[in-house]
């Protein structure tokens, strides 16, 4: 019981630190960009969150089956699961990324963006987030919460430092969003090393892929609905209000999204 409480505390501590650093970054971006440009930033981040939450079950699926295999000592299945899902996410996600990027221009025009590039960058952020989430799901499943926290906190720290450097060079929405990309690429490398330490010395074993697919279907449906409820309001405001009003709403939207995560 004591071990479970300790692990839970470590996980909560890491989640709170990550959310707090993310909030600091969002506030800093708001101060540097100003209200109008912050509207573009907030809307682009909402697109990234919408995609990330809708496809978030990938993390939960990996964590759930990793925990099951780990409990039975079937580390080879954990390795096979990680490789299979990572391969599908990398290839399938790349195809979706190309299609989504092609649609960024008309969507940017519809949502009153000054340029389509923030939306293209948001699509890249979603893609990289999905790749990282596969490995983070494995770390959660084997209860390596210290490694998991290191990964998430490093992402938040790197985003803050990279964002400060980029915004000092050019105070633009694209510079702020590029910090997300740099941070995700950094922790993607770290995640590969962390996963290798867990499963690198075990041969892959045969998976029950049907069980994984059955579990995945309902999770994806629920999270898709949740993603819409949590993020479409920001896009609606961006489309139908002025840049200043959207920027102010974006600031409030950011606080509303971050504070519950910190308190949790």
GROMACS .gro file of C-alpha atoms in nm:
model
  264
    1UNK     CA    1   0.000   0.000   0.000
    2UNK     CA    2   0.284   0.236   0.088
    3UNK     CA    3   0.448   0.169  -0.247
    4UNK     CA    4   0.127   0.253  -0.434
    5UNK     CA    5   0.084   0.578  -0.241
    6UNK     CA    6   0.444   0.674  -0.314
    7UNK     CA    7   0.404   0.603  -0.686
    8UNK     CA    8   0.078   0.798  -0.697
    9UNK     CA    9   0.244   1.093  -0.523
   10UNK     CA   10   0.534   1.088  -0.772
   11UNK     CA   11   0.291   1.085  -1.064
   12UNK     CA   12   0.078   1.368  -0.923
   13UNK     CA   13   0.389   1.574  -0.846
   14UNK     CA   14   0.517   1.537  -1.201
   15UNK     CA   15   0.178   1.617  -1.352
   16UNK     CA   16   0.144   1.930  -1.140
   17UNK     CA   17   0.494   2.049  -1.224
   18UNK     CA   18   0.433   1.996  -1.595
   19UNK     CA   19   0.100   2.180  -1.588
   20UNK     CA   20   0.251   2.466  -1.386
   21UNK     CA   21   0.539   2.512  -1.631
   22UNK     CA   22   0.294   2.498  -1.921
   23UNK     CA   23   0.089   2.774  -1.761
   24UNK     CA   24   0.399   2.987  -1.712
   25UNK     CA   25   0.483   2.944  -2.080
   26UNK     CA   26   0.130   3.037  -2.189
   27UNK     CA   27   0.136   3.352  -1.973
   28UNK     CA   28   0.479   3.449  -2.104
   29UNK     CA   29   0.365   3.406  -2.465
   30UNK     CA   30   0.063   3.624  -2.393
   31UNK     CA   31   0.279   3.904  -2.254
   32UNK     CA   32   0.516   3.894  -2.551
   33UNK     CA   33   0.267   3.855  -2.836
   34UNK     CA   34  -0.011   4.084  -2.729
   35UNK     CA   35  -0.383   4.024  -2.749
   36UNK     CA   36  -0.437   3.994  -3.126
   37UNK     CA   37  -0.149   3.756  -3.199
   38UNK     CA   38  -0.234   3.557  -2.888
   39UNK     CA   39  -0.570   3.478  -3.050
   40UNK     CA   40  -0.387   3.294  -3.329
   41UNK     CA   41  -0.164   3.119  -3.076
   42UNK     CA   42  -0.455   3.006  -2.857
   43UNK     CA   43  -0.658   2.883  -3.152
   44UNK     CA   44  -0.362   2.688  -3.293
   45UNK     CA   45  -0.295   2.531  -2.952
   46UNK     CA   46  -0.665   2.440  -2.933
   47UNK     CA   47  -0.635   2.258  -3.265
   48UNK     CA   48  -0.332   2.074  -3.127
   49UNK     CA   49  -0.517   1.988  -2.805
   50UNK     CA   50  -0.823   1.876  -2.999
   51UNK     CA   51  -0.615   1.634  -3.206
   52UNK     CA   52  -0.409   1.524  -2.908
   53UNK     CA   53  -0.709   1.452  -2.686
   54UNK     CA   54  -0.905   1.281  -2.964
   55UNK     CA   55  -0.612   1.048  -3.028
   56UNK     CA   56  -0.509   1.036  -2.663
   57UNK     CA   57  -0.641   0.680  -2.613
   58UNK     CA   58  -0.321   0.558  -2.777
   59UNK     CA   59  -0.142   0.635  -2.451
   60UNK     CA   60  -0.411   0.463  -2.242
   61UNK     CA   61  -0.421   0.158  -2.468
   62UNK     CA   62  -0.046   0.108  -2.446
   63UNK     CA   63  -0.049   0.165  -2.069
   64UNK     CA   64  -0.339  -0.077  -2.012
   65UNK     CA   65  -0.193  -0.370  -2.205
   66UNK     CA   66   0.160  -0.300  -2.091
   67UNK     CA   67   0.043  -0.325  -1.729
   68UNK     CA   68  -0.132  -0.654  -1.806
   69UNK     CA   69   0.171  -0.805  -1.979
   70UNK     CA   70   0.406  -0.670  -1.712
   71UNK     CA   71   0.196  -0.833  -1.440
   72UNK     CA   72   0.239  -1.167  -1.616
   73UNK     CA   73   0.609  -1.111  -1.677
   74UNK     CA   74   0.560  -1.104  -2.055
   75UNK     CA   75   0.808  -0.829  -2.134
   76UNK     CA   76   0.846  -0.957  -2.490
   77UNK     CA   77   0.480  -0.875  -2.552
   78UNK     CA   78   0.538  -0.524  -2.420
   79UNK     CA   79   0.815  -0.476  -2.675
   80UNK     CA   80   0.598  -0.614  -2.956
   81UNK     CA   81   0.305  -0.393  -2.853
   82UNK     CA   82   0.519  -0.081  -2.842
   83UNK     CA   83   0.672  -0.149  -3.183
   84UNK     CA   84   0.341  -0.238  -3.347
   85UNK     CA   85   0.156   0.071  -3.224
   86UNK     CA   86   0.450   0.307  -3.278
   87UNK     CA   87   0.484   0.184  -3.637
   88UNK     CA   88   0.113   0.234  -3.708
   89UNK     CA   89   0.110   0.578  -3.546
   90UNK     CA   90   0.425   0.688  -3.733
   91UNK     CA   91   0.307   0.577  -4.077
   92UNK     CA   92  -0.065   0.647  -4.043
   93UNK     CA   93  -0.004   0.973  -3.861
   94UNK     CA   94   0.235   1.090  -4.132
   95UNK     CA   95  -0.030   1.036  -4.399
   96UNK     CA   96  -0.290   1.223  -4.193
   97UNK     CA   97  -0.038   1.500  -4.124
   98UNK     CA   98   0.013   1.556  -4.496
   99UNK     CA   99  -0.362   1.575  -4.562
  100UNK     CA  100  -0.422   1.803  -4.261
  101UNK     CA  101  -0.138   2.033  -4.362
  102UNK     CA  102  -0.286   2.064  -4.711
  103UNK     CA  103  -0.616   2.174  -4.555
  104UNK     CA  104  -0.449   2.430  -4.329
  105UNK     CA  105  -0.483   2.717  -4.576
  106UNK     CA  106  -0.864   2.711  -4.618
  107UNK     CA  107  -0.909   2.645  -4.246
  108UNK     CA  108  -0.677   2.933  -4.156
  109UNK     CA  109  -0.874   3.163  -4.383
  110UNK     CA  110  -1.203   3.050  -4.229
  111UNK     CA  111  -1.074   3.105  -3.875
  112UNK     CA  112  -0.924   3.447  -3.954
  113UNK     CA  113  -0.559   3.344  -3.913
  114UNK     CA  114  -0.301   3.581  -4.053
  115UNK     CA  115  -0.112   3.282  -4.196
  116UNK     CA  116  -0.172   2.906  -4.236
  117UNK     CA  117   0.163   2.820  -4.077
  118UNK     CA  118   0.041   2.819  -3.714
  119UNK     CA  119  -0.214   2.552  -3.810
  120UNK     CA  120   0.048   2.350  -3.999
  121UNK     CA  121   0.270   2.367  -3.692
  122UNK     CA  122  -0.021   2.259  -3.472
  123UNK     CA  123  -0.063   1.951  -3.694
  124UNK     CA  124   0.307   1.870  -3.651
  125UNK     CA  125   0.266   1.908  -3.275
  126UNK     CA  126  -0.019   1.656  -3.276
  127UNK     CA  127   0.187   1.408  -3.476
  128UNK     CA  128   0.491   1.433  -3.248
  129UNK     CA  129   0.271   1.417  -2.938
  130UNK     CA  130   0.123   1.088  -3.058
  131UNK     CA  131   0.469   0.940  -3.114
  132UNK     CA  132   0.580   1.041  -2.765
  133UNK     CA  133   0.254   0.917  -2.609
  134UNK     CA  134   0.322   0.560  -2.722
  135UNK     CA  135   0.643   0.545  -2.521
  136UNK     CA  136   0.490   0.731  -2.228
  137UNK     CA  137   0.210   0.475  -2.221
  138UNK     CA  138   0.470   0.202  -2.185
  139UNK     CA  139   0.641   0.385  -1.898
  140UNK     CA  140   0.305   0.426  -1.722
  141UNK     CA  141   0.220   0.062  -1.774
  142UNK     CA  142   0.541  -0.064  -1.612
  143UNK     CA  143   0.497   0.201  -1.340
  144UNK     CA  144   0.826   0.376  -1.410
  145UNK     CA  145   0.672   0.702  -1.296
  146UNK     CA  146   1.005   0.866  -1.227
  147UNK     CA  147   1.106   0.820  -1.591
  148UNK     CA  148   0.760   0.927  -1.703
  149UNK     CA  149   0.782   1.247  -1.498
  150UNK     CA  150   1.131   1.319  -1.628
  151UNK     CA  151   0.994   1.297  -1.981
  152UNK     CA  152   0.694   1.525  -1.926
  153UNK     CA  153   0.875   1.781  -1.711
  154UNK     CA  154   1.167   1.797  -1.954
  155UNK     CA  155   0.918   1.870  -2.232
  156UNK     CA  156   0.770   2.160  -2.036
  157UNK     CA  157   1.112   2.300  -1.939
  158UNK     CA  158   1.247   2.271  -2.293
  159UNK     CA  159   0.935   2.437  -2.434
  160UNK     CA  160   0.972   2.728  -2.191
  161UNK     CA  161   1.343   2.781  -2.259
  162UNK     CA  162   1.315   2.733  -2.635
  163UNK     CA  163   1.011   2.959  -2.644
  164UNK     CA  164   1.190   3.235  -2.455
  165UNK     CA  165   1.485   3.215  -2.695
  166UNK     CA  166   1.271   3.207  -3.010
  167UNK     CA  167   1.043   3.489  -2.895
  168UNK     CA  168   1.345   3.702  -2.813
  169UNK     CA  169   1.451   3.664  -3.176
  170UNK     CA  170   1.105   3.708  -3.328
  171UNK     CA  171   0.789   3.784  -3.130
  172UNK     CA  172   0.555   3.585  -3.356
  173UNK     CA  173   0.291   3.316  -3.315
  174UNK     CA  174   0.497   3.075  -3.523
  175UNK     CA  175   0.800   3.124  -3.295
  176UNK     CA  176   0.592   3.040  -2.989
  177UNK     CA  177   0.444   2.731  -3.152
  178UNK     CA  178   0.786   2.617  -3.274
  179UNK     CA  179   0.886   2.578  -2.910
  180UNK     CA  180   0.634   2.293  -2.884
  181UNK     CA  181   0.800   2.117  -3.176
  182UNK     CA  182   1.151   2.155  -3.032
  183UNK     CA  183   1.038   2.026  -2.692
  184UNK     CA  184   0.863   1.722  -2.840
  185UNK     CA  185   1.161   1.630  -3.058
  186UNK     CA  186   1.382   1.648  -2.749
  187UNK     CA  187   1.168   1.416  -2.537
  188UNK     CA  188   1.111   1.182  -2.832
  189UNK     CA  189   1.482   1.103  -2.823
  190UNK     CA  190   1.470   1.061  -2.444
  191UNK     CA  191   1.166   0.833  -2.473
  192UNK     CA  192   1.350   0.603  -2.714
  193UNK     CA  193   1.633   0.563  -2.461
  194UNK     CA  194   1.390   0.505  -2.174
  195UNK     CA  195   1.194   0.238  -2.362
  196UNK     CA  196   1.515   0.063  -2.466
  197UNK     CA  197   1.614   0.030  -2.100
  198UNK     CA  198   1.283  -0.144  -2.022
  199UNK     CA  199   1.240  -0.382  -2.317
  200UNK     CA  200   1.558  -0.361  -2.521
  201UNK     CA  201   1.698  -0.693  -2.395
  202UNK     CA  202   1.382  -0.897  -2.456
  203UNK     CA  203   1.274  -1.067  -2.777
  204UNK     CA  204   0.928  -0.971  -2.909
  205UNK     CA  205   0.640  -1.215  -2.846
  206UNK     CA  206   0.313  -1.277  -3.031
  207UNK     CA  207   0.026  -1.038  -2.945
  208UNK     CA  208  -0.350  -1.081  -2.925
  209UNK     CA  209  -0.417  -0.789  -3.159
  210UNK     CA  210  -0.795  -0.845  -3.162
  211UNK     CA  211  -0.818  -0.774  -2.788
  212UNK     CA  212  -0.622  -0.452  -2.835
  213UNK     CA  213  -0.850  -0.339  -3.120
  214UNK     CA  214  -1.171  -0.411  -2.925
  215UNK     CA  215  -1.048  -0.207  -2.631
  216UNK     CA  216  -0.938   0.077  -2.857
  217UNK     CA  217  -1.267   0.137  -3.038
  218UNK     CA  218  -1.471   0.261  -2.741
  219UNK     CA  219  -1.186   0.468  -2.599
  220UNK     CA  220  -1.140   0.654  -2.926
  221UNK     CA  221  -1.511   0.730  -2.949
  222UNK     CA  222  -1.532   0.870  -2.595
  223UNK     CA  223  -1.218   1.083  -2.630
  224UNK     CA  224  -1.323   1.222  -2.968
  225UNK     CA  225  -1.642   1.357  -2.812
  226UNK     CA  226  -1.446   1.490  -2.513
  227UNK     CA  227  -1.196   1.666  -2.739
  228UNK     CA  228  -1.475   1.847  -2.919
  229UNK     CA  229  -1.638   1.969  -2.599
  230UNK     CA  230  -1.308   2.095  -2.461
  231UNK     CA  231  -1.173   2.284  -2.763
  232UNK     CA  232  -1.434   2.376  -3.024
  233UNK     CA  233  -1.548   2.681  -2.829
  234UNK     CA  234  -1.209   2.848  -2.879
  235UNK     CA  235  -1.228   2.789  -3.254
  236UNK     CA  236  -1.585   2.919  -3.264
  237UNK     CA  237  -1.477   3.241  -3.089
  238UNK     CA  238  -1.181   3.274  -3.323
  239UNK     CA  239  -1.411   3.244  -3.624
  240UNK     CA  240  -1.692   3.477  -3.519
  241UNK     CA  241  -1.532   3.750  -3.306
  242UNK     CA  242  -1.266   4.016  -3.350
  243UNK     CA  243  -0.897   3.942  -3.300
  244UNK     CA  244  -0.889   4.132  -2.970
  245UNK     CA  245  -1.193   3.953  -2.832
  246UNK     CA  246  -1.056   3.617  -2.942
  247UNK     CA  247  -0.722   3.696  -2.780
  248UNK     CA  248  -0.887   3.782  -2.448
  249UNK     CA  249  -1.098   3.467  -2.465
  250UNK     CA  250  -0.785   3.270  -2.547
  251UNK     CA  251  -0.614   3.394  -2.233
  252UNK     CA  252  -0.912   3.294  -2.017
  253UNK     CA  253  -0.935   2.965  -2.205
  254UNK     CA  254  -0.571   2.887  -2.127
  255UNK     CA  255  -0.616   2.949  -1.754
  256UNK     CA  256  -0.935   2.742  -1.748
  257UNK     CA  257  -0.756   2.450  -1.912
  258UNK     CA  258  -0.439   2.461  -1.703
  259UNK     CA  259  -0.562   2.530  -1.351
  260UNK     CA  260  -0.761   2.204  -1.307
  261UNK     CA  261  -0.454   2.009  -1.415
  262UNK     CA  262  -0.241   2.183  -1.153
  263UNK     CA  263  -0.500   2.126  -0.879
  264UNK     CA  264  -0.537   1.760  -0.975
   0.00000   0.00000   0.00000
